[in-house]
XYZ file of C-alpha atoms in Angstrom:
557
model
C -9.394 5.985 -47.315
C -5.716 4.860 -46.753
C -5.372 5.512 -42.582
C -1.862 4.477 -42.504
C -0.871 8.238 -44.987
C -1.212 11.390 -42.862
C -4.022 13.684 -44.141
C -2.644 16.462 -46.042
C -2.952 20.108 -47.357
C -2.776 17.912 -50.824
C -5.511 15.938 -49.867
C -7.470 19.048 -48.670
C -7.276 20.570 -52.335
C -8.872 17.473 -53.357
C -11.940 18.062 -51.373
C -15.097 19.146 -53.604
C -15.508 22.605 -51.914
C -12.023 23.274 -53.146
C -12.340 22.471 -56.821
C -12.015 27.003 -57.172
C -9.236 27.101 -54.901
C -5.271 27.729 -56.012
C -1.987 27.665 -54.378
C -0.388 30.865 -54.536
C 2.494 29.937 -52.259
C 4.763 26.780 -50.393
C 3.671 24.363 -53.280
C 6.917 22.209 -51.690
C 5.050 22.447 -48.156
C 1.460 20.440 -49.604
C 2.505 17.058 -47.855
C 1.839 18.934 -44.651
C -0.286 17.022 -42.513
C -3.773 18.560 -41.385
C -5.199 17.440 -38.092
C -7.721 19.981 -37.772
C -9.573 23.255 -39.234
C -9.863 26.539 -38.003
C -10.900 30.345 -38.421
C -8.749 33.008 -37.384
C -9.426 36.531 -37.555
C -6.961 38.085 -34.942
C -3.099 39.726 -35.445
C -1.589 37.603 -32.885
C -2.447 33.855 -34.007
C -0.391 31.947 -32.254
C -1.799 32.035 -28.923
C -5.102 29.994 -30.628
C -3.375 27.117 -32.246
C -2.144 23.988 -31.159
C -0.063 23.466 -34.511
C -1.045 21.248 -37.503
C -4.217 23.349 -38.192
C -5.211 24.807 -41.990
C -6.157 28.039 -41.400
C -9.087 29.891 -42.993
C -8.743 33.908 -43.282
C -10.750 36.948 -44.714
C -7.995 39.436 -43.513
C -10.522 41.337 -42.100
C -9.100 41.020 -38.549
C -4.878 41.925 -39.552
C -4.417 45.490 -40.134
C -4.114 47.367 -43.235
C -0.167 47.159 -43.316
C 2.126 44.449 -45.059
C 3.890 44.621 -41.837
C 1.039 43.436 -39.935
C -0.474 40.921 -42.643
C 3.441 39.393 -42.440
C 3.576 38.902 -38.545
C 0.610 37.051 -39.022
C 1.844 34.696 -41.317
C 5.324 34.199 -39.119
C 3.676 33.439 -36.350
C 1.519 30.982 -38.295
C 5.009 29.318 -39.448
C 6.797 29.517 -35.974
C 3.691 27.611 -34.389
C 4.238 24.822 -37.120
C 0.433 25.686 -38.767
C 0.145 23.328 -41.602
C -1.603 26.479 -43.945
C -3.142 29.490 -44.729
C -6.572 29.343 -46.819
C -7.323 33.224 -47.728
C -10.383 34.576 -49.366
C -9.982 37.402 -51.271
C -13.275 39.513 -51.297
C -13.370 41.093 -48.184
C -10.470 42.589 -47.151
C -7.939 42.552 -49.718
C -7.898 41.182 -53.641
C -4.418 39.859 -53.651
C -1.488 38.491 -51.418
C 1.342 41.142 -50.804
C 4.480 39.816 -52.800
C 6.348 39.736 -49.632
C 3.921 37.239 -48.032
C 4.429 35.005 -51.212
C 8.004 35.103 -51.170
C 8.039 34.374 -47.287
C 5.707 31.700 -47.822
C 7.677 29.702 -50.318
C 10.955 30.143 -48.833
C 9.031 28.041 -45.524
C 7.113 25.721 -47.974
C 3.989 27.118 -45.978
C 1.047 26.373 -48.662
C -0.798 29.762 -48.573
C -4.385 28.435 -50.429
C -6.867 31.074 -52.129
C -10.226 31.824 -52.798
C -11.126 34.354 -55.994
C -14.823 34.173 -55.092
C -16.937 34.269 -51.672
C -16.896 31.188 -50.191
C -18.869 29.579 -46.904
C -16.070 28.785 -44.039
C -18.670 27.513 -42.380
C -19.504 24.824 -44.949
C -15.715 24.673 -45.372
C -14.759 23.880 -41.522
C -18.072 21.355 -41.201
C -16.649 19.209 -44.281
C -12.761 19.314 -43.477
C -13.937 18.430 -39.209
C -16.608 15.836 -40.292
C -13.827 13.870 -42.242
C -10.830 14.278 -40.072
C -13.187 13.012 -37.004
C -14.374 10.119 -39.295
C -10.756 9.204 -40.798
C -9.892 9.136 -36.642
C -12.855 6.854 -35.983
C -11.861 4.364 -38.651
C -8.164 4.645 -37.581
C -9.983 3.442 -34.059
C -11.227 0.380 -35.267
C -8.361 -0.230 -37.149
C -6.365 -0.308 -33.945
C -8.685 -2.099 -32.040
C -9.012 -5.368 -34.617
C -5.309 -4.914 -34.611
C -4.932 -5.449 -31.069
C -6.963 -8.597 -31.238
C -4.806 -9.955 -33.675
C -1.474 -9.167 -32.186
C -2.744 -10.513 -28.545
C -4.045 -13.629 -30.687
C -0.326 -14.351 -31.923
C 0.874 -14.123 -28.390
C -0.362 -17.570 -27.314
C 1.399 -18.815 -30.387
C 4.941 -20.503 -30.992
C 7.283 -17.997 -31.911
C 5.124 -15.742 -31.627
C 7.599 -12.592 -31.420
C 8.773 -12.801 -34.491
C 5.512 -13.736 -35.826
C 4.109 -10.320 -34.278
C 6.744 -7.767 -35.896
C 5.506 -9.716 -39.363
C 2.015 -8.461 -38.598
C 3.625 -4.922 -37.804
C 5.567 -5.056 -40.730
C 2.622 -6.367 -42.659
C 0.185 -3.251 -41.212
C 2.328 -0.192 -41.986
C 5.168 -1.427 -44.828
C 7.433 -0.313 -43.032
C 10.678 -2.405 -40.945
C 10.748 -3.326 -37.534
C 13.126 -3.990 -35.323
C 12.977 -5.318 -31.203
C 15.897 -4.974 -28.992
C 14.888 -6.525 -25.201
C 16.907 -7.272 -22.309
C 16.852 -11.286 -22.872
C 19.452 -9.888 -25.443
C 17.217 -9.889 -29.034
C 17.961 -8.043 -31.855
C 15.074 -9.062 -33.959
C 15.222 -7.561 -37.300
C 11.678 -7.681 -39.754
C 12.183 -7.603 -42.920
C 15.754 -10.296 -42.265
C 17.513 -8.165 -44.537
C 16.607 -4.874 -43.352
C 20.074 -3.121 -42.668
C 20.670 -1.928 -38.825
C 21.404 1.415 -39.907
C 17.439 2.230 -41.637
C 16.949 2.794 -37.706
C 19.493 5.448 -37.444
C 17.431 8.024 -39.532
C 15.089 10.838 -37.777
C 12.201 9.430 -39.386
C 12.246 5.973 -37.004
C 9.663 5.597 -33.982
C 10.963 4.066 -31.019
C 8.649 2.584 -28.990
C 9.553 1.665 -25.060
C 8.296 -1.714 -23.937
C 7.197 -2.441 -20.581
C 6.774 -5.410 -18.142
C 5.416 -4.794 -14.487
C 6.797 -1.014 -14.670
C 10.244 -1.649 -16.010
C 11.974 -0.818 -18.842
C 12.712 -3.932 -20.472
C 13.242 -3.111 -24.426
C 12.165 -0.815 -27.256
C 9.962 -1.649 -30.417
C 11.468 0.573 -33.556
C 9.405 1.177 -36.968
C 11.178 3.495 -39.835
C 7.623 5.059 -40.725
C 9.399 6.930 -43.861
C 7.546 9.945 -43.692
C 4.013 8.153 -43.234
C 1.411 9.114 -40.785
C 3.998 9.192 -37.636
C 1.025 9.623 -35.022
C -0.876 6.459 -36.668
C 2.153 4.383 -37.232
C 2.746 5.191 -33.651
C -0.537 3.817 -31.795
C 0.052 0.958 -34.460
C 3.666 0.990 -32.564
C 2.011 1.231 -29.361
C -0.168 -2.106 -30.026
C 2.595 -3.948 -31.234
C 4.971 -3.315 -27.973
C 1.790 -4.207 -25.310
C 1.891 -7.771 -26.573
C 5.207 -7.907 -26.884
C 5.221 -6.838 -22.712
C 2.685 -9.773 -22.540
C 4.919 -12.609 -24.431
C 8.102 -10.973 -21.553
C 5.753 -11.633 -18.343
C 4.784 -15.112 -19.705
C 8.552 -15.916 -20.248
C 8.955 -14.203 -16.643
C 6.330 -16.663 -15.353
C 7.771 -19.898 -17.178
C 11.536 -18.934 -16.140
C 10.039 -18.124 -11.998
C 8.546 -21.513 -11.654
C 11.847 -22.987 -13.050
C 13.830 -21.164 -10.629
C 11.876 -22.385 -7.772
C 12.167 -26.137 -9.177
C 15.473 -25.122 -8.960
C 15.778 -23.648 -5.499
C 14.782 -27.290 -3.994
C 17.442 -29.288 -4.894
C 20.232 -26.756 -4.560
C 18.947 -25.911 -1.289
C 19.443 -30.203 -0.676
C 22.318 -30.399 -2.110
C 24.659 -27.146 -0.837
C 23.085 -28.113 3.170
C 23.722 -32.327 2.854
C 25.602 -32.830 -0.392
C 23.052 -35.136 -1.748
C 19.898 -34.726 -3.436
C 18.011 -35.857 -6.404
C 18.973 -33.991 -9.280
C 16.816 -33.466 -12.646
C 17.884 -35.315 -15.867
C 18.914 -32.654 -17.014
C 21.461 -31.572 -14.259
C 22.663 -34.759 -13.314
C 23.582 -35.266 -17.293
C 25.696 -32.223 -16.492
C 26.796 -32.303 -12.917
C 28.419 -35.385 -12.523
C 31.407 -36.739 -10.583
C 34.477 -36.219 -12.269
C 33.278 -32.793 -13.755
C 34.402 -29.238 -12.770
C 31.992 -27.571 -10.946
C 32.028 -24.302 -8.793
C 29.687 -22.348 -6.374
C 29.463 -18.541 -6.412
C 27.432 -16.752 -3.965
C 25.876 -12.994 -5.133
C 24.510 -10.770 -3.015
C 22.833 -7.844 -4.351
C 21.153 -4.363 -3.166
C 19.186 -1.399 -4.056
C 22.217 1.260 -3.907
C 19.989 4.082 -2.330
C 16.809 1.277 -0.951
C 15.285 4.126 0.265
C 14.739 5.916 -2.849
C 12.737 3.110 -4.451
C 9.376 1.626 -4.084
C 9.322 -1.216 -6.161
C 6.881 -4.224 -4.509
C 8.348 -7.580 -4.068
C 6.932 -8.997 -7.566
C 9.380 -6.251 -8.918
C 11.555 -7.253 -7.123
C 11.800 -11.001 -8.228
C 11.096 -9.590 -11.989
C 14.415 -7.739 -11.620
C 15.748 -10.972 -10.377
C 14.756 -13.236 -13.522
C 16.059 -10.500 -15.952
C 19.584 -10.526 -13.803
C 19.300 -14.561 -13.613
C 18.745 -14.098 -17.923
C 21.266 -11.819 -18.620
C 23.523 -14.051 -16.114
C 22.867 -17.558 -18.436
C 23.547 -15.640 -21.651
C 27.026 -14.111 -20.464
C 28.086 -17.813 -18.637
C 27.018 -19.705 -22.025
C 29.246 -17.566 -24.233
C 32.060 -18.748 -22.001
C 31.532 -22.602 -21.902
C 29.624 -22.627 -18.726
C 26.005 -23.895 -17.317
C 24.903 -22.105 -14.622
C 21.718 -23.066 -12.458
C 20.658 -20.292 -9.702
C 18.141 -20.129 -6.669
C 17.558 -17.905 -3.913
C 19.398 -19.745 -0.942
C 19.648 -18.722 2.559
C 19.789 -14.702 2.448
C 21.520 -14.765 -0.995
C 21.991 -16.011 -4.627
C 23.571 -19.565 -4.832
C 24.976 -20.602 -8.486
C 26.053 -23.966 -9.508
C 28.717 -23.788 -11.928
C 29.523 -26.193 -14.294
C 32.009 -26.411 -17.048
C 30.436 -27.938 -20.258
C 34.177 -26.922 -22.596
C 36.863 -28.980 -20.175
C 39.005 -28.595 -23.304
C 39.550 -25.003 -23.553
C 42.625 -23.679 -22.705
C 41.467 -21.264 -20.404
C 40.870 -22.567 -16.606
C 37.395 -22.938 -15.379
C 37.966 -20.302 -13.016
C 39.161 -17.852 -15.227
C 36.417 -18.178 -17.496
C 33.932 -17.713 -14.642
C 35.645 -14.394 -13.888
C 35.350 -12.892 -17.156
C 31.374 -14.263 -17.409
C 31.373 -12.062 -13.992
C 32.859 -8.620 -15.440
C 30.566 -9.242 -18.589
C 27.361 -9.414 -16.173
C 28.841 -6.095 -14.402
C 28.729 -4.402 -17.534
C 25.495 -5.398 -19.054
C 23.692 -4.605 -15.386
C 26.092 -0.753 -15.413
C 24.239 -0.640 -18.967
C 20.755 -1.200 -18.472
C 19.074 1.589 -16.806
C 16.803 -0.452 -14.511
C 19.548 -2.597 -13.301
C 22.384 -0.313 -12.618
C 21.003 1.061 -9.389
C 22.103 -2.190 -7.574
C 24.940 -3.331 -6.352
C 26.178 -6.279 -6.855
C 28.814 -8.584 -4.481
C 30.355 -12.243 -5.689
C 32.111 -14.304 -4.078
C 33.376 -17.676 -6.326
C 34.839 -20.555 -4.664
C 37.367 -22.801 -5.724
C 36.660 -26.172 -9.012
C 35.870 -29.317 -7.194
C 34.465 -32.747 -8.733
C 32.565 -34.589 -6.189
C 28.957 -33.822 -5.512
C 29.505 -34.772 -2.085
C 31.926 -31.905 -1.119
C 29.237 -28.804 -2.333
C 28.931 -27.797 1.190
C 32.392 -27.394 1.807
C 32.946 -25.092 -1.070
C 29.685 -23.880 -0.073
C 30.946 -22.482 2.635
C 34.325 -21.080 0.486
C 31.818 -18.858 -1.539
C 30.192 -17.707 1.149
C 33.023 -16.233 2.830
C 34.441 -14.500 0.092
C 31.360 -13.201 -0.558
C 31.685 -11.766 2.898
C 35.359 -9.643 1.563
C 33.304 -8.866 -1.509
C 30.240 -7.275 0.235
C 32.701 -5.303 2.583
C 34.942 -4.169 -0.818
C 31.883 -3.254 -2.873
C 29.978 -0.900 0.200
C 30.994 2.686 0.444
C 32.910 3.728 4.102
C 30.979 6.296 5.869
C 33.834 8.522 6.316
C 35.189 8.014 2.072
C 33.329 9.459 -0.447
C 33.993 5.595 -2.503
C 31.522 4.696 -5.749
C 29.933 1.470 -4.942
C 30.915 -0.878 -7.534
C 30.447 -4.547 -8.234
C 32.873 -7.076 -6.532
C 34.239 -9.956 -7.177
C 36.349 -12.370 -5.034
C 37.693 -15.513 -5.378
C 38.651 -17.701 -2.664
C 41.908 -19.078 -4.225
C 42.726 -15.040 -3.990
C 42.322 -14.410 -0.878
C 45.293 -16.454 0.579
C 46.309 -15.338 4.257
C 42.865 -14.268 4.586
C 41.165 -17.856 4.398
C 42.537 -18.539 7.451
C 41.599 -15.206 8.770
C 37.684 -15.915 7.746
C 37.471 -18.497 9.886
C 39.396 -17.164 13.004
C 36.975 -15.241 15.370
C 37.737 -11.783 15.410
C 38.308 -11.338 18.996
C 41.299 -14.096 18.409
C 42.538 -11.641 15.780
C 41.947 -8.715 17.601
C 43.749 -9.625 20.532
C 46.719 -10.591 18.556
C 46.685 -7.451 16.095
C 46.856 -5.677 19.639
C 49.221 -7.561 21.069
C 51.872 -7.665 18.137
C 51.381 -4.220 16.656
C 49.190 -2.352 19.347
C 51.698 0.218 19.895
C 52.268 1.294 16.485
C 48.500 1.216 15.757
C 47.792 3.306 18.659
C 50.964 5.690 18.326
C 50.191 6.483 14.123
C 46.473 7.187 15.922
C 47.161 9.898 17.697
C 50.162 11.476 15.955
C 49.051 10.871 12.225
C 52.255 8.672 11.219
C 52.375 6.223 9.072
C 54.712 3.426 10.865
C 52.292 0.410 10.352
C 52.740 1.260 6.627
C 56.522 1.843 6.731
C 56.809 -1.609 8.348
C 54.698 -3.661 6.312
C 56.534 -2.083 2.797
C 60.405 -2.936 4.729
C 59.322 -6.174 5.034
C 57.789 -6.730 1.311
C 60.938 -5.150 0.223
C 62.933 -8.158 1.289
C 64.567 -5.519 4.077
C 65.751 -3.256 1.449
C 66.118 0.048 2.800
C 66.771 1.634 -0.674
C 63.807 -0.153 -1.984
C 61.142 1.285 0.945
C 62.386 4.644 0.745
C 61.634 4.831 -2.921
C 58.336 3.087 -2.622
C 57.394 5.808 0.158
C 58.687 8.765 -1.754
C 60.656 9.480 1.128
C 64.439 10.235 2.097
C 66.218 7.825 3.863
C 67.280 9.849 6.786
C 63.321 10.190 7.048
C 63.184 6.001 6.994
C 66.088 5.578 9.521
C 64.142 7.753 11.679
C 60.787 6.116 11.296
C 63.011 2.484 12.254
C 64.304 4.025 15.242
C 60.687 4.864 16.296
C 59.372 1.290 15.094
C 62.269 -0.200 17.555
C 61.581 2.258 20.578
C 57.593 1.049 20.602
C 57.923 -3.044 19.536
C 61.082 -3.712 21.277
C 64.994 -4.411 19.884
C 63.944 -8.029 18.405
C 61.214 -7.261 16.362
C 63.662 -7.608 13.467
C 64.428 -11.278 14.192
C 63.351 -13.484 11.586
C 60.508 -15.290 14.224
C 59.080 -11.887 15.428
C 58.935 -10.467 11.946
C 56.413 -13.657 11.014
C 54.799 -12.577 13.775
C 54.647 -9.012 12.941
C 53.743 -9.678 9.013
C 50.791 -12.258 9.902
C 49.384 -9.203 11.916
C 49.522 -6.731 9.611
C 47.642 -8.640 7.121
C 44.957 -9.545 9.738
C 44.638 -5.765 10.558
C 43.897 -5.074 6.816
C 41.540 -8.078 6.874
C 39.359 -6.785 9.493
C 40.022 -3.312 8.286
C 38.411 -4.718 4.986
C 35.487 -5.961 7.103
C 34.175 -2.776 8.352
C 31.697 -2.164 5.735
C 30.341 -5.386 6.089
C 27.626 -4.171 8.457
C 25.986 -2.248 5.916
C 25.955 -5.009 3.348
C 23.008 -7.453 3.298
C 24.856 -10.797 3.928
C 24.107 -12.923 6.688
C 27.161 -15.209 7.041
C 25.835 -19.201 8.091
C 25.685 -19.570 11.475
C 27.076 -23.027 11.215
C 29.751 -22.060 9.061
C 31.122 -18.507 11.182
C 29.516 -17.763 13.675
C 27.327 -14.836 12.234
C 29.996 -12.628 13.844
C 30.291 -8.770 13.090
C 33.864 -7.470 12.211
C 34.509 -4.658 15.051
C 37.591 -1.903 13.821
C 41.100 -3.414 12.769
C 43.295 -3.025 16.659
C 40.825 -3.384 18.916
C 39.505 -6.313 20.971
């Protein structure tokens, strides 16, 4: 009995209480799979099968018409029966021609019986055998299981499973997981055999996530067997993923100890393996991540789903910093993600810091990608290349502030319908606003007021726009020509809006001292105007560092 080939109206024929049967119809439909065998007698089948059954009929039950005898067979067809086994004693002596030519133009075998025959003896054998052929395909599975769970405590043992698969049902498989494999068995099985309808795709799962999907191209074989085959295969797969999960968690916490050290004091005992990396005289850089459920309050997951979801961002993040010629080690540190940078190609022509951007947008994409990642969002802040072990708190403390204009760019406003998307800031980028970072707000606040107050609280309450015509006169260089055109407006509306901008800041503000003035406090208003989503963020900013302060609305003290 081969269990792996579907049992089929073929294989029926073969049976000994069919040696006097024929085919008088759908001799192209034979390979039809049977999974069961039962008697009909009714006009309206279709509301007593499941689909897959051989029928057995007297035609006792139809109707005398060809009309009737027809429906009967269509509905048969529509509810995907595998075939119709007729005896032709008691009600009729042949098949209508139009039932025959209906039947092979759906390659629907239509089986029949010249003589009496016993369905009873005939359901009993077909039952018997398809129970049996299931209870062998049981055992099968289970010694199956045994062996693929075996292989799992193995080296290599993925690959070494999808052999076994392969091995099993003849037919090749093919793995694609998060960690970013593309594990093809037979080696020089073309991607594109997995294109075709007749592939199963399995999903693989680790701690009730998503994390891959186990393919087979059964080529027309038994798809349900090849399937619970399938279905072995991918749960020790999901085994070999948690034990990587396990080895790469109690890495990450050898990790978290010396980084915690190291970014607090500047010093700490390094592994071999860092130090051979991280050295004095080599670039290094600190990022700090923050991320968060989008909606937290539409998900349950438990905290050891959490820290899964974690270890497959902290995988995917090692694979998209390697292709760019960078070592990254990461830890949870404080109330966020701390990752120690460091550039292993000091020879390519692209700057350290340029590279670490684009290993940034490559992460964004692969999390926007993978269904179970894409709900959170993610905030970076990067700070700037320094050499000497010694300074990591300093630059430290650069991440974590531009982590801080990251979190606030990423999170929606309340009043603006905005997408959250990933951020990313550097600290080199943010220029004026370094300063600003580390400037307590009410310092900035009182100064916003007291330098632009009066235009902030006069576009307020008559919904102008003279903080905006000011700040583009001055990036204009002055240029009246120039504003109006970036404004899209006349210049009779421009000379106006002047006049109103001298009236509420005084004749001088056009001196070259007070328009310093007036330019540093425009930039500070959109700093703390930046800031205002901040509160919704999840970042805790070092108390040592700034103060933990909250960023109240751009203008006011």
């Amino acid at each position: 009995m081969d269990l792996h080939k579907p049992f089929t109206v073929e294989e029926v024929l073969k049976r000994p209480l069919f040696r006097n049967a024929r085919v008088a119809a759908g001799k192209r439909g034979l390979t039809r799979p049977v999974r069961w065998v039962h008697v009909l007698e009714v006009p309206n089948p279709s509301a007593f099968v499941n689909g897959q059954e051989l029928i057995l009929t007297t035609g006792v039950g139809l109707g005398a018409s060809e009309d009737s005898i027809l429906r009967f067979v269509q509905q048969l067809v529509e509810s995907r029966v595998s075939g119709l086994c007729i005896e032709l004693v008691q009600r009729f002596t042949e098949v209508p021609p139009c039932i025959l030519q209906y039947a092979d133009r759906h390659d629907f075998p239509i089986l029949v019986f010249d003589q009496e025959v016993r369905f009873i003896d005939i359901t009993q054998d077909l039952q018997s055998h398809i129970i049996n052929r299931h209870h062998q395909q049981l055992l099968a599975l289970e010694t199956l299981s045994k062996r693929f769970l075996q292989l799992t405590l193995q080296p290599r043992c993925t690959s070494q499973i999808l052999k076994l698969l392969h091995q099993e049902t003849g037919c090749p498989v093919r793995l694609c997981d998060d960690w970013g494999r593309d594990m093809i068995y037979p080696e020089k099985t073309a991607p594109s055999t997995f294109h075709h309808q007749e592939t199963l795709r399995q999903p693989i799962f680790a701690m009730d996530m998503h994390v891959g999907d186990l393919c087979l191209a059964h080529g027309g074989r038994d798809s349900e067997y090849m399937r619970l085959i399938l279905d072995r295969a991918a749960t020790a797969i999901a085994q070999e993923l948690l034990r990587r999960l396990s080895i790469e968690e109690r890495r990450m916490r050898g990790m978290q100890k010396w980084i915690e050290k190291w970014l607090s004091q500047g010093r700490s005992e390094l592994p071999e393996d860092v130090a051979s990396l991280i050295s004095d005289g080599g670039s290094l850089s600190l990022a700090a991540m923050g991320i968060t459920a989008r909606q937290p309050e539409s998900h349950d997951f438990d905290t050891e789903q959490e820290e899964a979801i974690m270890l497959r961002v902290a995988h995917l993040i090692h694979r998209a910093f390697k292709t760019h010629g960078l070592q990254v080690w990461m830890a949870p540190h404080e109330d966020k993600w701390a990752l120690v940078l460091a550039n292993q190609s000091p020879s390519s022509p692209s700057p350290m810091l340029q590279r670490v951007k684009k290993a940034f947008l490559d992460l964004f994409k692969q999390l926007a990608a993978n269904p179970a990642l894409h709900r959170y969002r993610c905030a970076v802040g990067i700070s700037q290349t320094f050499r000497r072990l010694s300074q990591a708190p300093r630059y430290w403390k650069q991440a974590t502030l531009a982590l801080q204009v990251s979190a606030a760019s990423s999170t929606p406003r309340r009043d603006k319908n905005i997408a959250d998307k990933p951020s990313l800031t550097l600290y080199d980028d943010l220029h004026a606003w370094q300063l600003f970072l580390q400037v307590d707000t009410e310092v900035l606040s009182a100064y916003i007021q007291n330098q632009i107050g009066p235009l902030l609280e006069y576009d307020r309450k008559n919904g102008t726009d003279l903080v905006r015509t000011l700040e583009t006169f001055f990036a204009t260089g002055l240029s009246k020509q120039r504003t109006a055109k970036v404004l899209y407006i006349h210049r009779q509306t421009l000379y106006y809006r002047l006049e109103q901008i001298s009236s509420l800041l005084g004749d001088n503000w056009n001196d070259p001292e007070r328009r310093r003035a007036l330019d540093i406090a425009m930039a500070a208003h959109r700093f703390l105007s930046a800031m205002e989503g901040l509160h919704s963020f999840p970042v805790q900013p070092d108390e040592k560092t700034s103060g933990n302060r909250k960023f109240p609305k751009a203008g006011q003290p």
